[in-house]
């Protein structure tokens, strides 16, 4: 066993493979954040870890105590507490069942016993989360195991094992593996250590936390500029304008060149959009078409199978990073493009088209297709992050695949899937594994569904409306055919106003959310996280997968279309309804009616909540006028993070903190730091008794 950092230990078993998530990492450990965490002991004796090499690869067994809950394994959309389940962590865009397939499978799990485990492999490892007994192990009594149920659920529930078992990990091909143990003392500390080991969480530019709108895929330059102007005239908050595949001269695979018939003067268009204070984001995928300017140079550094007639670059190689990253820097980033959206990088083995490369692919670095499927998303993210770091401009971009050690990467995951409950579960689960997730808004069957989905994205890492299938904003018409025909809702103005108010709510929360992301960056605390992280001692939170914390003080409980209310659990302490200021006693369930224009939000008692007068977008001159809500008579301090909101200068210490406080003598704002930027002005305080 090797000491890595405070509370982090490495255990090497057998002969580990050379290509693993940790070996591919590009960001160092955030050591200062680890030093601030409480001391913690190893969760179990190392001697209790089992290991053997098999004809299949190798197998690891890790202790699992009675009643431990297990969480994580990446972006799991179908389940929450993974104890008693088998998870095969395979990158796949279409997880139709709860098998472990995911856009972002991460071989990291954490326990309610207060620890986390990273199995450092890029293989499609299978995790048996306390599902089986070894020969001669602890079993139920014969009387209990012989019981007969009245229905299938009852029948199999009687056979569920409640005692002590192990987590068995089956790793194909490998003859050894490194394990990393992350100590607590609580589950949130283990997750913090994992995120800090990954380099700390990402800190997006402030504009990245605003509202995103991806336009119709068939739009041309004139239509894009017309829509951008219309959104400004409508006072609809929006920071990012995203272009879909149609901007390419060749999209599947990609040429990475503008379609000059549809976008005759792209530089002028980008300049005009920037002049309207929009940031421009470009869709792409990694498969390189023969017409791409760097295609021939990329050939020696690509896999032996093509996808859609394009090369699959080996992004682990510095030559690819220089070719792909250098081209993007010169042709796009230096010309005003603020970010990218990597699509189709998550594989789908069972589509009729060659969606991705096979597992038997061979890459010049020595990776095979299985390893590259798991690594492709993070390697791409590293390549583009390096580009933006070199020009000293932060990005928040999108990627449809990720894996382990990704917390520091400024990319948000999204999906072609669309079940709303699964999408909410994605927000809750993403915080366990150092991932960001957006339950993006696309097609909606009704105005009610549109509003409920907009509410969910407003309270997620990325407020994204993806209107790639429709030429007009969905708040003007939700019906696809009518939208295409330019037929608007009779109450379009009313629906537009409802969406505007929700987006304004998001903008009012930006200083609060930006500070939550600064805690993610420096302390590893996920900005969106399950209740069990903050309240592990409360057993009721162990199964709640449709409520979550946003930052330190706000509890979010989204509602699905078709529901006029919902059952909500509030953990211990007192909570205030954001909308009515009514106080609720925690530690119990409530059945609440929820009007369409509201999403259930609760603020912890004794919190200070800074709310900004909403702006339509973030500019270099933006300064937020804040009103601070004081919930309770003895609120704890709140610290705002302040910098230029755009560059990496904060890494050199160029930032400020504003400490908001209230005590018996009144209110105070303490400003500390050396950055001349002033982004916040406290205009008033509101006491919520």
XYZ file of C-alpha atoms in Angstrom:
689
model
C 0.000 0.000 0.000
C 1.287 3.447 -0.986
C 0.386 6.789 0.589
C -0.621 9.185 -2.225
C -1.997 12.211 -0.370
C -3.851 12.869 2.892
C -6.659 10.309 3.054
C -5.743 8.678 -0.298
C -3.957 5.328 -0.633
C -2.938 3.206 -3.613
C -2.894 -0.594 -3.596
C -1.244 -2.405 -6.515
C -2.445 -5.926 -7.307
C -0.741 -8.182 -9.839
C 0.658 -6.506 -12.953
C -1.533 -3.490 -13.779
C -1.981 -2.403 -17.394
C -0.067 0.611 -18.691
C -3.140 2.362 -20.094
C -5.549 3.400 -17.353
C -7.529 6.520 -16.414
C -4.833 7.621 -13.949
C -2.026 7.060 -16.473
C -3.899 9.242 -19.002
C -4.580 12.075 -16.561
C -3.210 15.515 -17.409
C -4.061 17.479 -14.259
C -2.196 17.206 -10.984
C -3.656 16.644 -7.532
C -5.221 19.672 -5.816
C -3.101 19.233 -2.695
C -4.189 22.346 -0.779
C -7.810 21.245 -0.805
C -6.855 17.825 0.542
C -4.968 19.430 3.417
C -8.161 21.190 4.529
C -10.160 17.971 4.867
C -10.551 16.216 8.224
C -8.336 13.273 9.045
C -9.759 9.837 8.324
C -8.726 6.254 8.736
C -8.758 3.452 6.184
C -12.286 2.052 5.846
C -11.183 -1.558 6.165
C -8.081 -3.682 6.579
C -6.109 -4.112 3.378
C -5.740 -7.798 4.230
C -9.471 -8.196 3.571
C -9.032 -7.347 -0.117
C -9.047 -10.445 -2.307
C -7.315 -10.773 -5.685
C -6.723 -13.454 -8.270
C -5.664 -13.719 -11.888
C -8.031 -15.759 -14.029
C -8.271 -16.894 -17.626
C -10.674 -13.969 -18.133
C -8.361 -11.345 -16.665
C -8.376 -10.665 -12.947
C -10.836 -10.411 -10.089
C -10.815 -8.173 -7.014
C -12.974 -8.561 -3.913
C -13.499 -5.657 -1.540
C -15.240 -5.822 1.858
C -18.834 -4.680 2.105
C -20.347 -4.380 5.565
C -23.939 -4.986 6.493
C -26.341 -2.228 5.344
C -23.710 -0.230 3.426
C -25.247 1.770 0.589
C -23.181 2.084 -2.597
C -23.354 4.982 -5.050
C -21.537 6.211 -8.113
C -20.273 4.209 -11.125
C -20.618 7.302 -13.293
C -23.703 8.595 -15.025
C -26.199 5.916 -14.059
C -29.646 6.966 -15.280
C -31.642 3.896 -14.255
C -30.777 3.332 -10.578
C -29.424 5.102 -7.514
C -28.295 2.965 -4.555
C -26.340 0.272 -6.383
C -26.075 -2.237 -3.557
C -27.373 -5.644 -4.636
C -26.941 -4.831 -8.345
C -24.488 -5.880 -11.026
C -22.959 -3.076 -13.101
C -20.987 -3.706 -16.285
C -19.293 -0.380 -16.948
C -19.399 -0.117 -20.718
C -19.544 3.082 -22.747
C -22.824 2.960 -24.624
C -25.173 5.723 -25.745
C -28.326 3.611 -25.451
C -28.578 2.000 -21.993
C -32.060 0.555 -22.355
C -31.862 -1.334 -19.052
C -30.124 -0.998 -15.704
C -27.030 -2.958 -16.739
C -24.326 -0.363 -16.082
C -24.024 0.860 -19.672
C -23.651 4.622 -19.654
C -22.428 7.654 -21.557
C -19.950 8.046 -18.732
C -19.180 4.793 -16.909
C -16.791 5.503 -14.046
C -15.139 2.657 -12.053
C -15.484 4.640 -8.833
C -18.006 4.022 -6.091
C -18.553 5.484 -2.649
C -20.197 4.073 0.443
C -22.401 5.333 3.246
C -19.684 3.889 5.499
C -17.636 6.928 4.465
C -15.118 5.880 1.813
C -14.640 5.646 -1.941
C -12.842 3.192 -4.240
C -11.423 3.850 -7.713
C -10.586 0.735 -9.718
C -8.055 2.169 -12.159
C -9.028 0.417 -15.375
C -10.141 1.424 -18.855
C -11.717 -2.001 -19.341
C -15.421 -2.829 -19.274
C -15.236 -4.022 -15.688
C -18.182 -5.739 -14.029
C -19.006 -4.802 -10.428
C -21.068 -7.248 -8.363
C -22.226 -4.961 -5.559
C -22.847 -7.468 -2.784
C -24.842 -9.806 -5.008
C -23.237 -13.172 -4.281
C -21.857 -15.355 -1.504
C -18.600 -17.243 -1.647
C -18.841 -20.969 -1.044
C -19.316 -21.469 2.689
C -20.202 -17.807 3.225
C -22.945 -16.341 5.387
C -26.418 -17.399 4.254
C -29.982 -16.888 5.364
C -31.630 -19.469 7.531
C -33.206 -22.323 5.650
C -36.607 -21.295 7.019
C -36.283 -17.744 5.680
C -34.846 -18.756 2.312
C -37.665 -21.262 1.840
C -40.405 -18.660 2.305
C -42.883 -18.230 -0.538
C -44.207 -14.851 -1.564
C -47.650 -13.877 -2.808
C -46.261 -12.191 -5.950
C -42.941 -12.064 -7.884
C -41.686 -8.926 -6.129
C -42.392 -10.364 -2.691
C -40.976 -13.739 -3.689
C -37.590 -12.353 -4.693
C -37.507 -9.701 -1.960
C -37.543 -12.531 0.600
C -34.347 -13.815 -0.958
C -32.474 -10.518 -0.849
C -29.348 -10.798 1.227
C -29.147 -8.361 4.157
C -25.846 -9.437 5.643
C -22.146 -8.942 5.033
C -20.820 -9.573 1.554
C -18.165 -8.257 -0.839
C -17.938 -6.124 -3.938
C -16.526 -8.457 -6.594
C -14.897 -6.743 -9.588
C -14.291 -8.731 -12.779
C -11.747 -6.969 -15.013
C -11.332 -8.521 -18.469
C -7.919 -8.903 -20.140
C -5.937 -7.297 -17.301
C -3.556 -9.315 -15.131
C -3.537 -6.747 -12.376
C -4.960 -3.428 -11.306
C -4.316 -0.440 -9.058
C -6.925 0.453 -6.465
C -7.216 3.906 -4.932
C -8.933 4.218 -1.564
C -10.442 7.576 -0.597
C -11.135 7.946 3.116
C -13.984 9.893 4.693
C -14.884 10.267 7.461
C -18.209 10.791 5.598
C -19.292 10.008 2.071
C -18.967 13.641 0.958
C -15.341 13.739 2.138
C -14.548 10.628 0.100
C -16.075 12.272 -2.981
C -14.149 15.474 -2.278
C -10.887 13.538 -2.082
C -11.670 11.808 -5.376
C -12.410 15.148 -7.074
C -9.286 16.769 -5.630
C -7.231 13.755 -6.712
C -8.638 14.466 -10.197
C -7.276 18.022 -10.062
C -10.205 19.693 -8.332
C -13.550 20.440 -9.915
C -13.832 22.685 -12.954
C -14.551 26.390 -12.555
C -16.543 27.502 -15.618
C -16.596 31.073 -16.871
C -19.591 32.915 -15.467
C -21.270 33.012 -18.886
C -21.163 29.205 -19.018
C -23.598 29.079 -16.094
C -26.101 31.272 -17.940
C -28.713 30.134 -20.477
C -27.782 28.087 -23.554
C -29.744 27.827 -26.804
C -28.807 25.459 -29.633
C -30.427 26.541 -32.902
C -32.182 24.632 -35.681
C -29.791 22.263 -37.431
C -30.843 23.510 -40.898
C -30.468 27.202 -40.077
C -28.219 29.310 -42.283
C -26.194 32.386 -41.399
C -29.035 34.861 -41.991
C -31.478 32.795 -39.929
C -28.985 32.393 -37.093
C -28.374 36.132 -36.915
C -32.106 36.864 -37.144
C -32.909 34.507 -34.253
C -30.132 35.951 -32.097
C -31.465 39.474 -32.625
C -35.033 38.336 -31.912
C -33.989 36.802 -28.589
C -32.325 40.042 -27.538
C -35.385 42.036 -28.583
C -37.581 39.671 -26.565
C -35.332 40.243 -23.496
C -34.896 36.474 -23.244
C -31.828 35.719 -21.101
C -29.246 33.830 -23.137
C -25.458 33.598 -23.074
C -24.551 30.819 -25.490
C -25.658 30.258 -29.076
C -24.889 26.754 -30.313
C -24.615 25.680 -33.954
C -25.481 22.094 -34.888
C -24.007 19.816 -37.644
C -25.138 21.992 -40.560
C -22.295 24.467 -40.125
C -19.784 21.902 -41.452
C -19.034 21.434 -45.148
C -19.112 17.731 -44.219
C -20.578 16.565 -40.902
C -20.518 12.737 -40.677
C -17.500 12.435 -40.532
C -16.311 16.015 -39.933
C -14.385 18.388 -42.170
C -14.019 21.049 -39.440
C -14.600 23.651 -42.165
C -17.524 26.016 -42.671
C -20.241 25.284 -45.216
C -19.827 28.459 -47.259
C -23.157 28.032 -49.052
C -25.055 28.263 -45.774
C -22.530 30.387 -43.871
C -20.861 32.581 -46.511
C -19.046 34.820 -44.017
C -18.673 32.920 -40.722
C -16.142 35.332 -39.252
C -18.580 38.204 -39.684
C -21.407 36.138 -38.194
C -19.341 35.200 -35.134
C -18.350 38.843 -34.746
C -21.991 39.962 -34.927
C -23.099 37.333 -32.425
C -20.258 38.300 -30.088
C -21.355 41.914 -30.546
C -24.787 40.897 -29.252
C -22.968 39.324 -26.271
C -23.568 35.743 -27.383
C -20.842 33.145 -26.995
C -20.733 30.752 -29.950
C -20.441 26.974 -29.488
C -19.810 24.583 -32.405
C -21.045 20.994 -32.746
C -18.561 18.389 -33.966
C -17.419 14.836 -33.522
C -13.928 13.381 -33.481
C -14.113 11.344 -36.695
C -11.998 13.145 -39.293
C -13.235 13.298 -42.901
C -10.741 13.149 -45.823
C -11.569 16.778 -46.633
C -10.321 17.956 -43.229
C -7.103 19.969 -43.714
C -5.166 17.813 -41.246
C -6.574 14.430 -42.368
C -3.451 13.106 -44.088
C -1.193 14.212 -41.234
C -3.546 12.455 -38.796
C -3.489 9.086 -40.556
C -0.420 7.603 -38.825
C -1.909 8.490 -35.422
C -5.374 6.994 -35.904
C -7.074 3.647 -35.328
C -7.254 0.900 -37.931
C -11.044 1.237 -38.344
C -12.890 4.275 -39.697
C -16.254 5.681 -38.629
C -18.540 7.247 -41.256
C -15.555 7.292 -43.598
C -13.427 9.273 -41.154
C -10.308 8.594 -39.119
C -10.536 7.926 -35.387
C -7.655 9.960 -33.905
C -5.673 8.556 -30.987
C -6.061 11.537 -28.673
C -3.622 10.030 -26.174
C -0.772 10.916 -28.555
C 0.871 14.325 -28.466
C 0.907 14.435 -32.279
C -2.899 14.263 -32.358
C -3.206 16.811 -29.582
C -1.018 19.211 -31.561
C -2.765 18.608 -34.902
C -6.348 18.629 -33.673
C -5.852 21.158 -30.872
C -3.633 23.451 -32.932
C -6.145 23.581 -35.778
C -9.023 24.343 -33.409
C -7.008 27.069 -31.738
C -6.091 28.835 -34.996
C -9.315 28.369 -36.948
C -11.911 28.720 -34.215
C -10.836 29.750 -30.724
C -8.722 32.687 -31.846
C -11.619 33.796 -34.056
C -14.096 34.054 -31.214
C -15.510 30.527 -30.794
C -16.113 29.952 -27.077
C -16.570 26.180 -26.954
C -17.448 22.928 -28.665
C -19.933 20.080 -28.413
C -18.517 16.600 -29.031
C -21.255 14.283 -30.260
C -21.277 10.558 -31.136
C -18.236 9.729 -29.009
C -20.096 7.307 -26.754
C -20.520 4.258 -29.011
C -23.612 2.243 -29.853
C -22.895 -1.307 -30.920
C -26.351 -2.216 -32.160
C -27.211 0.578 -34.603
C -27.503 -0.171 -38.307
C -24.876 2.469 -39.134
C -21.193 2.306 -38.131
C -21.829 4.518 -35.116
C -18.402 3.908 -33.701
C -15.312 1.727 -33.961
C -15.266 -1.913 -32.756
C -13.632 -3.090 -29.539
C -11.094 -5.033 -31.606
C -9.676 -1.798 -33.049
C -5.974 -1.141 -32.604
C -4.562 2.323 -31.983
C -0.951 3.518 -32.430
C -0.513 4.190 -28.700
C -1.189 0.524 -27.943
C -4.784 1.027 -26.849
C -7.425 -1.308 -28.167
C -10.990 -0.310 -29.025
C -12.408 -1.234 -25.631
C -9.967 1.063 -23.840
C -10.416 3.850 -26.401
C -14.210 3.743 -26.055
C -13.829 4.463 -22.353
C -11.064 7.050 -22.814
C -12.134 8.934 -25.963
C -14.380 11.487 -24.276
C -11.903 12.479 -21.570
C -8.942 12.568 -23.995
C -10.866 14.913 -26.290
C -11.797 17.080 -23.316
C -8.162 17.322 -22.235
C -7.111 18.309 -25.763
C -9.622 21.154 -25.981
C -9.077 22.264 -22.388
C -5.383 22.659 -23.185
C -6.284 24.899 -26.150
C -8.349 27.246 -24.008
C -5.752 27.214 -21.253
C -3.070 28.317 -23.716
C -5.107 31.356 -24.783
C -6.081 32.045 -21.135
C -9.811 31.802 -21.763
C -12.061 29.448 -19.862
C -14.733 27.431 -21.593
C -17.736 25.428 -20.590
C -18.414 22.970 -23.385
C -20.322 19.730 -23.969
C -19.302 16.129 -24.466
C -21.437 13.009 -24.779
C -18.956 10.687 -23.094
C -16.626 10.781 -20.126
C -14.928 8.455 -17.658
C -12.832 8.563 -14.490
C -10.618 11.446 -13.256
C -12.742 14.006 -15.146
C -13.829 16.457 -12.423
C -11.445 19.202 -13.574
C -12.627 19.090 -17.190
C -15.030 21.944 -18.118
C -17.505 19.812 -20.060
C -21.142 18.959 -19.351
C -22.630 15.612 -20.362
C -25.854 15.288 -22.346
C -27.778 12.451 -23.998
C -29.965 11.383 -26.904
C -32.182 9.654 -24.337
C -35.040 11.717 -22.984
C -36.941 10.211 -20.055
C -37.468 13.093 -17.633
C -37.255 11.021 -14.446
C -34.033 9.416 -15.655
C -32.661 12.860 -16.485
C -33.370 14.083 -12.948
C -31.729 10.953 -11.563
C -28.724 11.862 -13.732
C -28.388 15.203 -11.926
C -28.494 13.394 -8.572
C -26.036 10.635 -9.544
C -23.502 12.766 -11.428
C -22.197 14.334 -8.221
C -20.860 11.001 -6.966
C -18.374 10.618 -9.844
C -16.941 14.046 -10.673
C -19.314 14.632 -13.595
C -21.600 17.456 -14.728
C -24.917 16.679 -16.402
C -27.612 18.652 -18.157
C -31.192 17.319 -18.472
C -31.471 19.378 -21.656
C -34.821 20.520 -23.075
C -35.656 19.227 -26.547
C -39.009 18.172 -27.978
C -42.016 18.467 -25.649
C -45.525 17.092 -25.989
C -47.193 19.974 -24.187
C -46.623 23.372 -22.656
C -46.720 21.702 -19.252
C -43.861 19.376 -20.188
C -41.867 22.296 -21.604
C -42.176 24.265 -18.371
C -41.362 21.282 -16.139
C -38.295 20.459 -18.216
C -37.138 24.085 -18.284
C -37.397 24.114 -14.489
C -35.111 21.062 -14.331
C -32.414 22.584 -16.546
C -32.549 25.880 -14.654
C -31.504 23.871 -11.601
C -28.749 21.841 -13.250
C -25.129 22.384 -14.248
C -26.163 23.680 -17.673
C -29.397 25.472 -18.564
C -29.653 24.143 -22.103
C -32.479 24.363 -24.635
C -31.538 22.186 -27.607
C -33.854 23.320 -30.413
C -31.929 21.595 -33.201
C -35.141 20.066 -34.651
C -37.242 23.251 -34.797
C -36.679 26.663 -36.425
C -38.582 28.624 -33.760
C -38.132 28.601 -29.982
C -40.261 25.963 -28.234
C -42.009 28.559 -26.069
C -43.628 29.856 -29.266
C -44.784 26.398 -30.355
C -44.168 22.978 -28.811
C -45.752 20.987 -31.645
C -43.013 19.937 -34.084
C -45.013 20.157 -37.313
C -46.663 23.457 -36.409
C -43.326 24.918 -35.351
C -41.869 23.948 -38.726
C -44.820 25.666 -40.432
C -44.458 28.844 -38.392
C -47.780 28.343 -36.560
C -47.475 29.695 -33.023
C -49.406 28.911 -29.845
C -52.433 31.051 -29.091
C -50.860 31.796 -25.695
C -47.288 32.012 -26.994
C -46.688 35.333 -25.213
C -47.771 33.814 -21.898
C -45.590 30.710 -22.331
C -42.636 32.854 -23.420
C -43.079 34.991 -20.299
C -43.086 31.889 -18.062
C -39.833 30.677 -19.629
C -38.339 34.146 -19.353
C -39.092 34.267 -15.624
C -37.460 30.869 -15.129
C -34.351 31.933 -17.021
C -34.280 35.146 -14.992
C -34.401 33.023 -11.844
C -31.338 31.171 -13.111
C -29.543 34.457 -13.766
C -30.413 35.725 -10.278
C -28.709 32.651 -8.810
C -25.459 32.972 -10.801
C -23.365 34.518 -7.985
C -24.541 31.773 -5.605
C -23.888 29.055 -8.202
C -20.516 30.501 -9.242
C -19.415 30.369 -5.622
C -20.615 26.749 -5.419
C -18.418 25.951 -8.413
C -15.474 27.680 -6.713
C -15.956 25.231 -3.834
C -15.962 22.445 -6.414
C -12.703 23.767 -7.840
C -10.790 24.276 -4.587
C -12.486 21.863 -2.165
C -13.977 19.188 -4.422
C -17.564 19.677 -3.190
C -19.983 18.800 -6.036
C -22.257 21.768 -6.818
C -25.150 19.341 -7.474
C -25.331 16.325 -5.198
C -27.607 13.737 -3.624
C -29.096 14.369 -0.196
C -27.247 11.343 1.182
C -23.962 13.233 0.767
C -25.016 15.996 3.143
C -27.162 13.829 5.421
C -25.594 10.327 5.507
C -26.870 9.672 9.029
C -30.473 10.171 7.854
C -31.523 6.774 6.490
C -34.438 8.302 4.600
C -31.986 10.069 2.263
C -30.298 6.817 1.219
C -32.928 6.068 -1.408
C -33.966 9.543 -2.596
C -33.038 9.914 -6.263
C -35.338 12.781 -7.285
C -34.233 15.537 -4.903
C -30.802 17.095 -4.603
C -28.760 19.909 -3.140
C -27.681 22.837 -5.312
C -24.778 24.399 -3.480
C -24.742 24.444 0.295
C -28.208 25.756 1.039
C -30.832 25.026 -1.662
C -32.792 21.772 -1.913
C -34.386 21.130 -5.322
C -37.281 18.726 -5.940
C -38.268 18.799 -9.652
C -41.758 17.892 -10.833
C -42.653 15.788 -13.889
C -45.372 16.746 -16.378
C -48.684 15.172 -15.425
C -48.090 15.678 -11.707
C -49.932 18.445 -9.846
C -47.847 17.839 -6.754
C -45.303 15.525 -5.268
C -44.036 13.933 -2.084
C -40.956 15.702 -0.730
C -38.589 14.762 2.057
C -36.844 17.487 4.028
C -33.820 16.371 6.095
C -33.254 17.380 9.694
C -33.407 21.047 10.660
C -35.855 23.687 9.490
C -36.421 24.644 5.867
C -38.053 27.616 4.162
C -40.065 27.444 0.958
C -38.293 29.722 -1.526
C -41.603 30.966 -2.945
C -43.731 31.549 0.168
C -41.112 31.780 2.971
C -43.208 29.255 4.911
C -41.094 27.316 7.408
C -41.122 23.515 7.450
C -39.770 21.170 10.088
C -37.225 18.732 8.692
C -36.847 15.014 9.226
C -40.200 14.202 7.626
C -42.133 13.831 4.373
C -44.606 16.330 2.930
C -47.198 15.961 0.185
C -47.292 19.330 -1.575
C -49.338 20.754 -4.407
C -47.094 22.481 -6.941
C -48.452 25.076 -9.396
C -47.030 24.889 -12.914
C -45.039 28.097 -12.635
C -43.097 26.858 -9.595
C -40.512 24.176 -8.912
C -40.228 23.081 -5.254
C -37.231 24.860 -3.713
C -36.306 24.913 -0.036
C -33.600 26.906 1.726
C -31.963 25.754 4.949
C -32.683 27.760 8.064
C -29.825 30.069 9.098
C -28.612 30.516 5.527
C -27.631 33.659 3.693
C -28.765 33.487 0.066
C -27.370 36.170 -2.291
C -29.784 36.883 -5.154
C -28.854 39.130 -8.071
C -30.980 41.430 -10.129
C -31.080 39.234 -13.269
C -29.203 40.296 -16.375
C -29.857 39.068 -19.925
C -26.282 37.861 -20.381
C -22.808 38.087 -18.916
C -20.394 40.655 -20.348
C -16.913 41.803 -19.377
C -18.539 44.726 -17.552
C -21.216 42.783 -15.664
C -21.537 43.765 -12.019
C -24.292 42.070 -10.026
C -26.524 44.051 -7.709
C -27.278 41.676 -4.831
C -30.064 41.385 -2.328
C -29.204 38.958 0.445
C -32.000 36.897 1.965
C -31.417 35.999 5.619
C -33.223 32.795 6.564
C -33.444 32.480 10.328
C -32.126 34.569 13.193
C -28.553 33.224 13.298
C -27.457 32.741 9.688
C -24.011 31.348 8.970
C -21.617 33.368 6.840
C -21.652 33.047 3.055
C -18.557 33.598 0.923
C -18.845 34.830 -2.655
C -16.051 34.088 -5.124
C -15.066 37.054 -7.294
C -12.645 37.195 -10.222
C -12.679 38.358 -13.849
C -15.160 35.519 -14.582
C -13.326 34.561 -17.784
C -9.592 33.791 -17.551
C -7.380 31.372 -15.652
C -5.745 34.224 -13.714
C -7.421 32.913 -10.550
C -4.942 30.018 -10.665
C -2.222 32.558 -9.906
C -4.179 33.899 -6.947
C -5.895 36.762 -8.759
C -9.321 36.622 -7.146
C -11.294 38.016 -4.228
C -13.733 36.738 -1.653
C -16.690 38.600 -0.205
C -17.794 37.332 3.174
C -21.444 38.095 3.886
C -22.372 37.990 7.564
C -25.144 38.932 9.932
C -24.952 38.953 13.688
C -26.630 40.763 16.553
C -25.048 44.063 15.542
C -26.250 43.981 11.962
C -24.985 43.081 8.500
C -21.456 43.134 7.141
C -19.559 42.582 3.892
C -15.853 41.822 4.168
C -13.939 42.125 0.910
C -10.588 40.321 0.693
C -8.172 39.684 -2.184
C -5.931 41.414 -4.701
C -7.992 41.321 -7.886
C -9.160 44.776 -9.026
C -12.334 43.230 -10.486
C -15.540 44.210 -8.719
C -18.421 41.998 -9.729
C -20.789 42.319 -6.764
C -22.520 45.174 -4.986
C -24.753 44.396 -2.022
C -27.797 46.611 -2.436
C -29.884 45.325 0.459
C -30.742 42.605 2.955
C -34.071 40.844 3.436
C -34.872 39.183 6.749
C -36.948 35.998 6.501
C -38.173 35.305 10.057
